[in-house]
Short mmCIF file of C-alpha atoms in Angstrom, two decimals:
data_model
loop_
_atom_site.label_atom_id
_atom_site.label_comp_id
_atom_site.label_asym_id
_atom_site.label_seq_id
_atom_site.Cartn_x
_atom_site.Cartn_y
_atom_site.Cartn_z
CA UNK A 1113 130.34 -135.90 41.79
CA UNK A 1114 128.72 -139.32 41.56
CA UNK A 1115 126.46 -139.84 38.59
CA UNK A 1116 122.74 -140.29 39.13
CA UNK A 1117 121.90 -143.92 38.47
CA UNK A 1118 119.18 -144.99 36.13
CA UNK A 1119 116.10 -146.84 37.33
CA UNK A 1120 116.35 -150.57 37.74
CA UNK A 1121 113.62 -152.86 36.62
CA UNK A 1122 111.74 -155.34 38.70
CA UNK A 1123 110.63 -155.70 42.27
CA UNK A 1124 112.68 -158.79 42.79
CA UNK A 1125 111.41 -160.72 45.74
CA UNK A 1126 114.00 -162.97 47.29
CA UNK A 1127 113.28 -166.64 47.53
CA UNK A 1128 113.32 -167.82 51.09
CA UNK A 1129 115.91 -170.21 52.34
CA UNK A 1130 116.03 -172.39 55.42
CA UNK A 1131 119.68 -172.50 56.31
CA UNK A 1132 119.32 -172.80 60.06
CA UNK A 1133 117.10 -174.31 62.70
CA UNK A 1134 116.57 -171.45 65.13
CA UNK A 1135 113.49 -169.29 65.53
CA UNK A 1136 114.93 -166.01 66.71
CA UNK A 1137 115.54 -162.92 64.67
CA UNK A 1138 118.89 -161.21 64.41
CA UNK A 1139 120.44 -158.78 66.86
CA UNK A 1140 121.53 -155.43 65.49
CA UNK A 1141 124.21 -154.41 67.96
CA UNK A 1142 125.23 -157.86 69.20
CA UNK A 1143 125.73 -160.30 66.33
CA UNK A 1144 127.78 -163.45 66.40
CA UNK A 1145 131.52 -163.43 66.91
CA UNK A 1146 134.44 -164.68 64.85
CA UNK A 1147 134.35 -168.27 65.99
CA UNK A 1148 130.83 -168.66 64.70
CA UNK A 1149 132.03 -168.35 61.16
CA UNK A 1150 131.19 -164.65 61.19
CA UNK A 1151 134.72 -163.31 61.52
CA UNK A 1152 136.55 -161.09 59.07
CA UNK A 1153 134.89 -162.91 56.19
CA UNK A 1154 131.47 -161.49 56.94
CA UNK A 1155 130.68 -160.98 60.63
CA UNK A 1156 129.64 -157.53 61.75
CA UNK A 1157 131.47 -157.58 65.07
CA UNK A 1158 133.99 -159.62 67.04
CA UNK A 1159 137.04 -157.53 67.85
CA UNK A 1160 135.94 -156.73 71.38
CA UNK A 1161 135.56 -160.44 72.27
CA UNK A 1162 138.36 -162.88 73.08
CA UNK A 1163 136.24 -165.90 72.30
CA UNK A 1164 133.34 -166.65 70.01
CA UNK A 1165 129.80 -167.31 71.25
CA UNK A 1166 128.59 -170.63 72.53
CA UNK A 1167 126.91 -172.76 69.83
CA UNK A 1168 123.58 -172.41 71.59
CA UNK A 1169 123.81 -168.62 71.27
CA UNK A 1170 124.73 -169.00 67.62
CA UNK A 1171 121.65 -171.15 67.05
CA UNK A 1172 119.41 -168.74 68.94
CA UNK A 1173 120.72 -165.72 67.05
CA UNK A 1174 120.43 -167.08 63.53
CA UNK A 1175 117.49 -165.60 61.60
CA UNK A 1176 118.19 -166.10 57.91
CA UNK A 1177 115.49 -168.76 57.78
CA UNK A 1178 112.91 -165.98 57.91
CA UNK A 1179 114.64 -162.65 57.26
CA UNK A 1180 116.17 -163.68 53.94
CA UNK A 1181 112.95 -162.47 52.35
CA UNK A 1182 114.35 -158.99 53.02
CA UNK A 1183 117.45 -159.65 50.90
CA UNK A 1184 116.39 -157.60 47.89
CA UNK A 1185 115.20 -154.74 50.10
CA UNK A 1186 118.51 -154.89 51.98
CA UNK A 1187 120.48 -154.68 48.74
CA UNK A 1188 118.44 -151.71 47.59
CA UNK A 1189 119.20 -150.03 50.88
CA UNK A 1190 122.87 -150.75 50.32
CA UNK A 1191 122.72 -149.22 46.86
CA UNK A 1192 121.25 -146.05 48.32
CA UNK A 1193 123.76 -146.03 51.18
CA UNK A 1194 126.69 -146.53 48.80
CA UNK A 1195 125.59 -143.50 46.83
CA UNK A 1196 125.36 -141.46 50.03
CA UNK A 1197 128.89 -142.57 50.96
CA UNK A 1198 130.15 -141.51 47.55
CA UNK A 1199 128.37 -138.16 47.69
CA UNK A 1200 130.01 -137.52 51.07
CA UNK A 1201 133.46 -138.40 49.70
CA UNK A 1202 133.90 -141.76 51.44
CA UNK A 1203 133.94 -143.66 48.13
CA UNK A 1204 135.63 -142.57 44.96
CA UNK A 1205 133.71 -142.56 41.70
CA UNK A 1206 135.42 -145.77 40.66
CA UNK A 1207 134.78 -147.45 44.01
CA UNK A 1208 131.14 -146.46 43.90
CA UNK A 1209 130.69 -147.84 40.40
CA UNK A 1210 132.36 -151.13 41.34
CA UNK A 1211 130.28 -151.43 44.49
CA UNK A 1212 127.09 -150.56 42.64
CA UNK A 1213 127.85 -153.17 39.97
CA UNK A 1214 128.50 -155.77 42.65
CA UNK A 1215 125.28 -155.00 44.48
CA UNK A 1216 123.26 -155.10 41.26
CA UNK A 1217 124.81 -158.45 40.37
CA UNK A 1218 123.81 -159.72 43.79
CA UNK A 1219 120.25 -158.50 43.29
CA UNK A 1220 120.00 -160.50 40.11
CA UNK A 1221 121.35 -163.60 41.82
CA UNK A 1222 118.97 -163.20 44.76
CA UNK A 1223 116.03 -162.87 42.36
CA UNK A 1224 117.03 -166.03 40.49
CA UNK A 1225 117.67 -168.00 43.67
CA UNK A 1226 121.34 -168.44 42.83
CA UNK A 1227 122.40 -166.45 45.89
CA UNK A 1228 121.43 -167.85 49.28
CA UNK A 1229 122.77 -167.54 52.82
CA UNK A 1230 125.08 -170.01 54.47
CA UNK A 1231 123.96 -171.94 57.55
CA UNK A 1232 126.71 -170.07 59.37
CA UNK A 1233 125.36 -166.62 58.49
CA UNK A 1234 123.72 -164.89 61.41
CA UNK A 1235 121.18 -162.76 59.54
CA UNK A 1236 120.37 -161.30 56.15
CA UNK A 1237 122.59 -158.27 56.77
CA UNK A 1238 125.74 -160.20 57.68
CA UNK A 1239 125.09 -162.74 54.93
CA UNK A 1240 124.88 -160.03 52.30
CA UNK A 1241 128.01 -158.26 53.56
CA UNK A 1242 129.91 -161.55 53.37
CA UNK A 1243 128.62 -162.14 49.86
CA UNK A 1244 129.43 -158.56 48.81
CA UNK A 1245 133.01 -159.03 49.99
CA UNK A 1246 133.16 -162.19 47.91
CA UNK A 1247 131.83 -160.19 44.97
CA UNK A 1248 133.99 -157.03 45.15
CA UNK A 1249 136.76 -157.84 47.59
CA UNK A 1250 137.26 -157.24 51.29
CA UNK A 1251 138.77 -153.75 51.07
CA UNK A 1252 135.91 -152.27 49.03
CA UNK A 1253 133.16 -154.43 50.50
CA UNK A 1254 134.25 -153.52 54.01
CA UNK A 1255 133.60 -149.83 53.35
CA UNK A 1256 129.86 -150.19 52.93
CA UNK A 1257 129.12 -150.47 56.62
CA UNK A 1258 130.48 -147.01 57.42
CA UNK A 1259 127.87 -144.60 58.72
CA UNK A 1260 125.08 -147.06 59.35
CA UNK A 1261 124.04 -149.53 62.03
CA UNK A 1262 121.86 -152.52 61.65
CA UNK A 1263 119.56 -150.66 64.02
CA UNK A 1264 118.65 -147.90 61.57
CA UNK A 1265 119.10 -150.26 58.64
CA UNK A 1266 116.41 -152.73 59.70
CA UNK A 1267 114.12 -149.97 60.98
CA UNK A 1268 114.15 -148.48 57.48
CA UNK A 1269 114.08 -151.69 55.48
CA UNK A 1270 111.10 -153.19 57.30
CA UNK A 1271 109.20 -150.06 56.31
CA UNK A 1272 110.20 -150.42 52.67
CA UNK A 1273 109.15 -154.06 52.72
CA UNK A 1274 105.83 -153.44 54.46
CA UNK A 1275 104.96 -150.53 52.16
CA UNK A 1276 105.42 -152.76 49.14
CA UNK A 1277 103.47 -155.58 50.76
CA UNK A 1278 100.76 -153.04 51.55
CA UNK A 1279 100.37 -152.46 47.81
CA UNK A 1280 99.82 -156.18 47.27
CA UNK A 1281 97.49 -156.38 50.25
CA UNK A 1282 95.49 -153.45 48.88
CA UNK A 1283 95.05 -155.23 45.55
CA UNK A 1284 93.87 -158.43 47.26
CA UNK A 1285 91.37 -156.57 49.43
CA UNK A 1286 90.09 -154.73 46.37
CA UNK A 1287 89.50 -158.09 44.69
CA UNK A 1288 87.16 -159.05 47.55
CA UNK A 1289 85.49 -155.63 47.36
CA UNK A 1290 85.01 -156.06 43.61
CA UNK A 1291 83.47 -159.50 44.12
CA UNK A 1292 81.02 -158.13 46.68
CA UNK A 1293 80.19 -155.14 44.50
CA UNK A 1294 79.63 -157.35 41.49
CA UNK A 1295 77.16 -159.49 43.42
CA UNK A 1296 75.44 -156.42 44.84
CA UNK A 1297 75.04 -154.81 41.44
CA UNK A 1298 73.65 -158.07 40.05
CA UNK A 1299 71.19 -158.51 42.91
CA UNK A 1300 68.94 -155.70 41.72
CA UNK A 1301 66.01 -155.25 44.10
CA UNK A 1302 66.10 -158.75 45.58
CA UNK A 1303 64.96 -158.72 49.21
CA UNK A 1304 66.28 -160.77 52.12
CA UNK A 1305 65.66 -160.95 55.86
CA UNK A 1306 67.74 -158.41 57.74
CA UNK A 1307 68.87 -159.72 61.11
CA UNK A 1308 69.94 -158.52 64.52
CA UNK A 1309 70.99 -161.05 67.17
CA UNK A 1310 70.71 -163.52 64.24
CA UNK A 1311 66.91 -163.11 64.54
CA UNK A 1312 64.53 -161.72 61.93
CA UNK A 1313 64.62 -157.93 62.23
CA UNK A 1314 63.54 -156.03 59.09
CA UNK A 1315 63.56 -156.75 55.36
CA UNK A 1316 66.52 -155.30 53.47
CA UNK A 1317 67.81 -155.45 49.93
CA UNK A 1318 70.38 -158.16 49.28
CA UNK A 1319 72.50 -155.45 47.65
CA UNK A 1320 72.27 -153.40 50.85
CA UNK A 1321 73.49 -156.37 52.88
CA UNK A 1322 76.41 -157.03 50.53
CA UNK A 1323 77.40 -153.36 50.54
CA UNK A 1324 77.46 -153.50 54.35
CA UNK A 1325 80.43 -155.84 54.04
CA UNK A 1326 82.12 -153.59 51.47
CA UNK A 1327 82.39 -150.52 53.70
CA UNK A 1328 84.49 -152.07 56.50
CA UNK A 1329 86.99 -153.27 53.89
CA UNK A 1330 87.08 -149.81 52.34
CA UNK A 1331 87.87 -148.42 55.78
CA UNK A 1332 90.72 -150.92 56.05
CA UNK A 1333 92.04 -149.62 52.75
CA UNK A 1334 91.72 -146.08 54.08
CA UNK A 1335 93.74 -147.14 57.13
CA UNK A 1336 96.43 -148.52 54.84
CA UNK A 1337 96.67 -145.19 53.04
CA UNK A 1338 96.85 -143.27 56.30
CA UNK A 1339 99.43 -145.72 57.66
CA UNK A 1340 101.58 -145.17 54.59
CA UNK A 1341 101.84 -141.47 55.37
CA UNK A 1342 103.54 -142.38 58.65
CA UNK A 1343 105.54 -145.27 57.20
CA UNK A 1344 106.98 -142.99 54.50
CA UNK A 1345 109.49 -141.42 56.92
CA UNK A 1346 112.95 -142.95 56.79
CA UNK A 1347 114.96 -143.96 59.89
CA UNK A 1348 118.13 -144.21 57.78
CA UNK A 1349 120.93 -142.04 59.15
CA UNK A 1350 120.00 -142.60 62.80
CA UNK A 1351 122.87 -145.06 63.24
CA UNK A 1352 122.80 -147.12 66.41
CA UNK A 1353 120.79 -144.36 68.13
CA UNK A 1354 122.74 -141.07 68.13
CA UNK A 1355 123.08 -140.34 64.41
CA UNK A 1356 126.17 -140.22 62.18
CA UNK A 1357 129.32 -138.10 62.18
CA UNK A 1358 130.33 -138.88 58.59
CA UNK A 1359 128.37 -136.14 56.85
CA UNK A 1360 125.98 -138.50 55.06
CA UNK A 1361 122.77 -137.14 53.60
CA UNK A 1362 119.79 -139.10 55.01
CA UNK A 1363 117.43 -137.29 52.66
CA UNK A 1364 119.33 -138.77 49.72
CA UNK A 1365 118.92 -142.30 51.04
CA UNK A 1366 115.28 -141.63 51.90
CA UNK A 1367 114.50 -140.43 48.39
CA UNK A 1368 116.27 -143.38 46.78
CA UNK A 1369 114.15 -145.78 48.84
CA UNK A 1370 110.87 -144.04 48.07
CA UNK A 1371 110.45 -142.30 51.41
CA UNK A 1372 109.03 -138.80 51.54
CA UNK A 1373 110.96 -137.54 54.56
CA UNK A 1374 113.32 -138.54 57.39
CA UNK A 1375 112.39 -139.34 60.99
CA UNK A 1376 113.24 -136.28 63.11
CA UNK A 1377 114.61 -138.09 66.19
CA UNK A 1378 117.39 -140.67 65.80
CA UNK A 1379 116.63 -142.45 69.09
CA UNK A 1380 112.95 -142.86 68.22
CA UNK A 1381 113.84 -143.82 64.66
CA UNK A 1382 115.79 -146.90 65.76
CA UNK A 1383 113.60 -147.90 68.72
CA UNK A 1384 110.03 -147.42 67.55
CA UNK A 1385 108.03 -150.19 65.95
CA UNK A 1386 104.61 -148.58 66.07
CA UNK A 1387 104.65 -148.49 62.28
CA UNK A 1388 104.98 -152.27 62.29
CA UNK A 1389 102.32 -152.63 64.99
CA UNK A 1390 99.90 -150.39 63.08
CA UNK A 1391 100.38 -152.42 59.91
CA UNK A 1392 99.79 -155.54 61.98
CA UNK A 1393 96.54 -154.11 63.33
CA UNK A 1394 95.31 -153.36 59.81
CA UNK A 1395 96.03 -156.96 58.82
CA UNK A 1396 94.11 -158.14 61.89
CA UNK A 1397 91.21 -155.82 61.05
CA UNK A 1398 91.05 -157.13 57.48
CA UNK A 1399 91.05 -160.70 58.75
CA UNK A 1400 88.33 -159.87 61.29
CA UNK A 1401 86.09 -158.27 58.68
CA UNK A 1402 86.58 -161.19 56.30
CA UNK A 1403 85.83 -163.61 59.13
CA UNK A 1404 82.53 -161.88 59.94
CA UNK A 1405 81.36 -162.38 56.37
CA UNK A 1406 82.72 -165.93 56.38
CA UNK A 1407 80.58 -166.82 59.39
CA UNK A 1408 77.44 -165.66 57.61
CA UNK A 1409 78.32 -167.59 54.47
CA UNK A 1410 78.75 -170.73 56.55
CA UNK A 1411 75.36 -170.22 58.18
CA UNK A 1412 73.56 -169.12 55.01
CA UNK A 1413 74.94 -172.18 53.20
CA UNK A 1414 73.22 -174.61 55.58
CA UNK A 1415 70.12 -176.54 54.55
CA UNK A 1416 68.13 -174.71 57.20
CA UNK A 1417 68.87 -171.31 55.69
CA UNK A 1418 69.48 -172.23 52.03
CA UNK A 1419 70.22 -168.62 51.13
CA UNK A 1420 73.07 -169.47 48.82
CA UNK A 1421 75.04 -172.19 47.06
CA UNK A 1422 78.80 -172.35 46.78
CA UNK A 1423 80.47 -172.98 43.45
CA UNK A 1424 82.02 -176.43 43.15
CA UNK A 1425 85.40 -174.90 42.42
CA UNK A 1426 85.39 -173.13 45.78
CA UNK A 1427 84.03 -175.99 47.93
CA UNK A 1428 85.35 -179.30 49.23
CA UNK A 1429 83.85 -182.69 49.96
CA UNK A 1430 83.98 -185.32 52.67
CA UNK A 1431 86.17 -188.40 52.78
CA UNK A 1432 83.24 -190.49 54.04
CA UNK A 1433 79.98 -188.66 53.30
CA UNK A 1434 79.39 -188.44 49.53
CA UNK A 1435 76.73 -185.76 49.78
CA UNK A 1436 78.86 -183.17 51.59
CA UNK A 1437 79.80 -179.84 50.03
CA UNK A 1438 81.76 -177.91 52.61
CA UNK A 1439 82.48 -174.17 52.87
CA UNK A 1440 86.16 -174.70 53.60
CA UNK A 1441 87.31 -171.29 52.36
CA UNK A 1442 84.93 -169.54 54.74
CA UNK A 1443 85.93 -171.84 57.58
CA UNK A 1444 89.62 -171.29 56.92
CA UNK A 1445 88.95 -167.56 56.88
CA UNK A 1446 87.55 -167.85 60.40
CA UNK A 1447 90.48 -169.94 61.53
CA UNK A 1448 93.14 -167.76 59.96
CA UNK A 1449 91.54 -164.66 61.46
CA UNK A 1450 92.30 -166.06 64.90
CA UNK A 1451 95.89 -166.72 63.88
CA UNK A 1452 96.34 -163.25 62.38
CA UNK A 1453 94.81 -161.56 65.42
CA UNK A 1454 97.14 -163.67 67.58
CA UNK A 1455 100.12 -162.43 65.59
CA UNK A 1456 99.09 -158.87 66.38
CA UNK A 1457 98.56 -159.57 70.07
CA UNK A 1458 101.96 -161.25 70.30
CA UNK A 1459 103.68 -158.32 68.64
CA UNK A 1460 102.10 -155.82 71.02
CA UNK A 1461 103.15 -157.95 73.98
CA UNK A 1462 106.74 -157.89 72.69
CA UNK A 1463 106.75 -154.10 72.38
CA UNK A 1464 104.90 -153.17 75.55
CA UNK A 1465 107.82 -152.62 77.98
CA UNK A 1466 110.90 -151.87 75.89
CA UNK A 1467 113.17 -149.05 77.12
CA UNK A 1468 114.90 -146.75 74.65
CA UNK A 1469 116.57 -147.30 72.34
CA UNK A 1470 117.18 -150.56 70.46
CA UNK A 1471 116.67 -153.86 72.31
CA UNK A 1472 117.22 -157.43 71.24
CA UNK A 1473 113.49 -158.08 71.74
CA UNK A 1474 112.89 -156.21 68.49
CA UNK A 1475 114.22 -159.22 66.62
CA UNK A 1476 110.74 -160.63 67.23
CA UNK A 1477 108.89 -157.88 65.35
CA UNK A 1478 109.13 -159.40 61.89
CA UNK A 1479 107.79 -162.93 62.04
CA UNK A 1480 104.30 -161.88 63.20
CA UNK A 1481 103.80 -159.49 60.28
CA UNK A 1482 105.47 -161.87 57.85
CA UNK A 1483 102.95 -164.52 58.90
CA UNK A 1484 100.05 -162.09 58.54
CA UNK A 1485 101.21 -161.14 55.07
CA UNK A 1486 101.58 -164.77 54.05
CA UNK A 1487 98.20 -165.85 55.44
CA UNK A 1488 96.27 -162.98 53.88
CA UNK A 1489 98.17 -163.56 50.66
CA UNK A 1490 96.67 -167.03 50.27
CA UNK A 1491 93.31 -166.32 51.90
CA UNK A 1492 92.09 -163.22 50.09
CA UNK A 1493 92.33 -164.49 46.48
CA UNK A 1494 90.45 -167.66 47.40
CA UNK A 1495 87.86 -165.68 49.34
CA UNK A 1496 87.33 -163.28 46.45
CA UNK A 1497 86.78 -166.21 44.11
CA UNK A 1498 84.28 -167.78 46.47
CA UNK A 1499 82.28 -164.54 46.74
CA UNK A 1500 82.31 -163.89 43.00
CA UNK A 1501 80.89 -167.35 42.24
CA UNK A 1502 78.18 -167.54 44.91
CA UNK A 1503 74.63 -168.25 43.76
CA UNK A 1504 72.02 -166.50 45.89
CA UNK A 1505 68.55 -168.04 46.17
CA UNK A 1506 66.62 -164.81 46.00
CA UNK A 1507 63.16 -166.44 45.94
CA UNK A 1508 63.92 -168.26 49.17
CA UNK A 1509 65.19 -165.10 50.84
CA UNK A 1510 62.26 -163.03 49.60
CA UNK A 1511 59.77 -165.53 51.00
CA UNK A 1512 61.42 -165.41 54.42
CA UNK A 1513 61.98 -161.63 54.52
CA UNK A 1514 58.60 -160.61 55.99
CA UNK A 1515 58.30 -163.58 58.32
CA UNK A 1516 59.11 -163.58 62.02
CA UNK A 1517 57.09 -160.36 62.44
CA UNK A 1518 59.81 -158.46 60.60
CA UNK A 1519 57.20 -155.82 59.64
CA UNK A 1520 56.29 -154.87 63.22
CA UNK A 1521 58.43 -151.74 63.04
CA UNK A 1522 56.56 -150.72 59.91
CA UNK A 1523 53.29 -150.94 61.87
CA UNK A 1524 54.74 -148.72 64.58
CA UNK A 1525 56.02 -146.16 62.10
CA UNK A 1526 52.68 -146.20 60.24
CA UNK A 1527 51.09 -145.16 63.54
CA UNK A 1528 53.72 -142.45 64.12
CA UNK A 1529 52.94 -140.94 60.74
CA UNK A 1530 49.35 -140.63 61.99
CA UNK A 1531 50.35 -138.73 65.10
CA UNK A 1532 50.66 -141.56 67.61
CA UNK A 1533 53.66 -141.11 69.96
CA UNK A 1534 56.28 -143.72 69.21
CA UNK A 1535 56.20 -145.05 72.77
CA UNK A 1536 52.51 -145.88 72.31
CA UNK A 1537 53.01 -147.05 68.74
CA UNK A 1538 55.72 -149.46 69.90
CA UNK A 1539 53.34 -150.94 72.48
CA UNK A 1540 50.53 -151.28 69.95
CA UNK A 1541 52.76 -153.01 67.38
CA UNK A 1542 54.07 -155.31 70.11
CA UNK A 1543 50.47 -156.22 71.04
CA UNK A 1544 49.86 -157.12 67.38
CA UNK A 1545 52.82 -159.48 67.55
CA UNK A 1546 51.56 -161.03 70.80
CA UNK A 1547 48.13 -161.70 69.30
CA UNK A 1548 49.68 -163.24 66.17
CA UNK A 1549 51.98 -165.48 68.21
CA UNK A 1550 49.10 -166.71 70.32
CA UNK A 1551 47.18 -167.68 67.19
CA UNK A 1552 50.10 -168.90 65.07
CA UNK A 1553 49.56 -166.33 62.30
CA UNK A 1554 51.52 -163.47 60.73
CA UNK A 1555 50.74 -159.76 60.94
CA UNK A 1556 49.11 -159.62 57.54
CA UNK A 1557 46.67 -162.36 58.62
CA UNK A 1558 45.02 -160.08 61.19
CA UNK A 1559 41.52 -158.93 60.24
CA UNK A 1560 40.18 -155.39 60.37
CA UNK A 1561 38.33 -156.41 63.50
CA UNK A 1562 41.59 -157.72 65.03
CA UNK A 1563 43.33 -154.41 64.37
CA UNK A 1564 40.43 -152.42 65.81
CA UNK A 1565 40.32 -154.57 68.95
CA UNK A 1566 44.05 -154.08 69.55
CA UNK A 1567 43.91 -150.28 69.23
CA UNK A 1568 41.49 -147.66 67.93
CA UNK A 1569 44.48 -146.14 66.13
CA UNK A 1570 44.70 -149.21 63.89
CA UNK A 1571 42.64 -150.00 60.81
CA UNK A 1572 42.83 -152.21 57.77
CA UNK A 1573 44.76 -149.45 56.02
CA UNK A 1574 47.87 -150.58 57.89
CA UNK A 1575 48.15 -153.43 55.40
CA UNK A 1576 49.69 -150.97 52.96
CA UNK A 1577 52.98 -151.40 54.84
CA UNK A 1578 52.63 -155.11 55.54
CA UNK A 1579 54.81 -156.27 52.64
CA UNK A 1580 58.53 -156.66 52.31
CA UNK A 1581 58.55 -154.47 49.20
CA UNK A 1582 56.62 -151.71 50.95
CA UNK A 1583 58.87 -151.91 54.00
CA UNK A 1584 62.07 -151.70 51.95
CA UNK A 1585 60.71 -148.93 49.73
CA UNK A 1586 59.82 -146.79 52.73
CA UNK A 1587 63.40 -146.69 54.08
CA UNK A 1588 64.42 -143.67 52.03
CA UNK A 1589 66.68 -141.99 54.59
CA UNK A 1590 70.34 -141.60 53.65
CA UNK A 1591 72.07 -144.96 54.00
CA UNK A 1592 68.78 -146.81 54.11
CA UNK A 1593 67.63 -149.90 52.26
CA UNK A 1594 65.27 -148.26 49.75
CA UNK A 1595 66.32 -149.15 46.19
CA UNK A 1596 67.28 -145.59 45.28
CA UNK A 1597 69.37 -145.25 48.42
CA UNK A 1598 71.14 -148.55 47.88
CA UNK A 1599 71.95 -147.59 44.30
CA UNK A 1600 73.41 -144.38 45.70
CA UNK A 1601 75.51 -146.34 48.19
CA UNK A 1602 76.85 -148.64 45.49
CA UNK A 1603 77.90 -145.71 43.34
CA UNK A 1604 79.65 -144.12 46.31
CA UNK A 1605 81.37 -147.38 47.24
CA UNK A 1606 82.51 -147.92 43.67
CA UNK A 1607 84.02 -144.42 43.57
CA UNK A 1608 85.79 -145.06 46.87
CA UNK A 1609 87.17 -148.38 45.67
CA UNK A 1610 88.36 -146.90 42.39
CA UNK A 1611 90.20 -144.16 44.27
CA UNK A 1612 92.32 -146.81 46.00
CA UNK A 1613 93.33 -148.25 42.63
CA UNK A 1614 95.37 -145.14 41.88
CA UNK A 1615 98.53 -145.66 43.94
CA UNK A 1616 99.85 -142.73 45.89
CA UNK A 1617 103.20 -143.54 44.32
CA UNK A 1618 105.40 -146.49 43.51
CA UNK A 1619 108.33 -147.64 45.55
CA UNK A 1620 111.97 -147.45 44.68
CA UNK A 1621 113.74 -150.36 43.06
CA UNK A 1622 117.07 -149.41 44.48
CA UNK A 1623 118.49 -145.97 44.01
CA UNK A 1624 116.03 -143.51 42.59
CA UNK A 1625 113.04 -141.85 44.19
CA UNK A 1626 109.76 -143.27 42.96
CA UNK A 1627 107.61 -140.43 44.28
#
């Protein structure tokens, strides 16, 4: 019986290399042939072909320039697969220990950058097999491929990679949530104009507005957690599409890689990329929600609004205009959102018409999500810093909050509380607005005689609701902008955010279940 390995430290992330000039990913049933430099020294096929591929095919097929980032994940998969081979009797104890030592040595070299692919390697899988053979010899190294295809291999490993990236993404989103919550909790009962159609609508608390941007991000985090439940099923053991005949235990490999179960259908396991597409959608949703807030920051930062000031450390200047202080982080958030949404749309277009099971098109599933991960990885920390250091001009916002007839709804609801049907109350409040507009005054400037002439239902007592503070304080329904309700929302949001800080479980570093 093979001994149970001990945990390995580190989540070594491979340094990327640029060994080739192509843009395609790697095939998983049709790699390069022997004349491409992929022969018995490391290629994963070739015997069926009399000649090697044309150089243009070799260039098109090469993908190590982007899939080398999966090198450490690939090696961890190989560690788990080697143990499954040994448990099934396809490796002796000594062979397993030598192979394990070789794979661990390779992990260390990948982490340090000492191990990189050759320009002649087709993909991360073939590169690592070639390097393993160099490490442990061809006879032993050549045994590792038994019982697995690159089809089930990549289907499993992309899940491992994305699940770990999801942890990092979660932390970055939480940093933005924390920045928004910190500003909301500091805002107290400061009032600002609430807007619909970018027009004055009703006064709201600044904290209420900031919390409104927290909840969509919390829903994105909820989506990540729900996605992980589906991503936690391992495709390993599905082979090319029909499964394995070697008696390997897919549950063993699944546990070693941190999965909770195994996909029940081998054809679906190798062909499906909905897990990748769902992750991509979540990235697009995060970018969209960040972009919505970014647009408001850009507008609120203008001289015309003057709601807020950006910290110098999170702003840029102009090469010609000395006075400029530009909201570049917010603008880049808008721009990158378009790019990230485009990545998602491109991925869906790739997947939309693929027959079962594996198809070469699936080589194109990785670059879109890799780009989304990279873009959010640089955007979110900068965005969180910008939010955390904003200065809000609460006096300016408070002075504007009741303007633009933002208290007209309060007039209507004052009438409703006195038995006037809302349809009539709406008309009466609208007539108040019309009179004010014709005279260039605000609602609170109307006299008792003005109110009486507009409607016998009105009197000077309506002035009790004609203040931003009174309007905000009256909105006591659940989720509303009254101070006590906003405080309630912030407590609830903080609890929700804190719940996401407790991971559902770590991920394996190579051989041992982390759950």
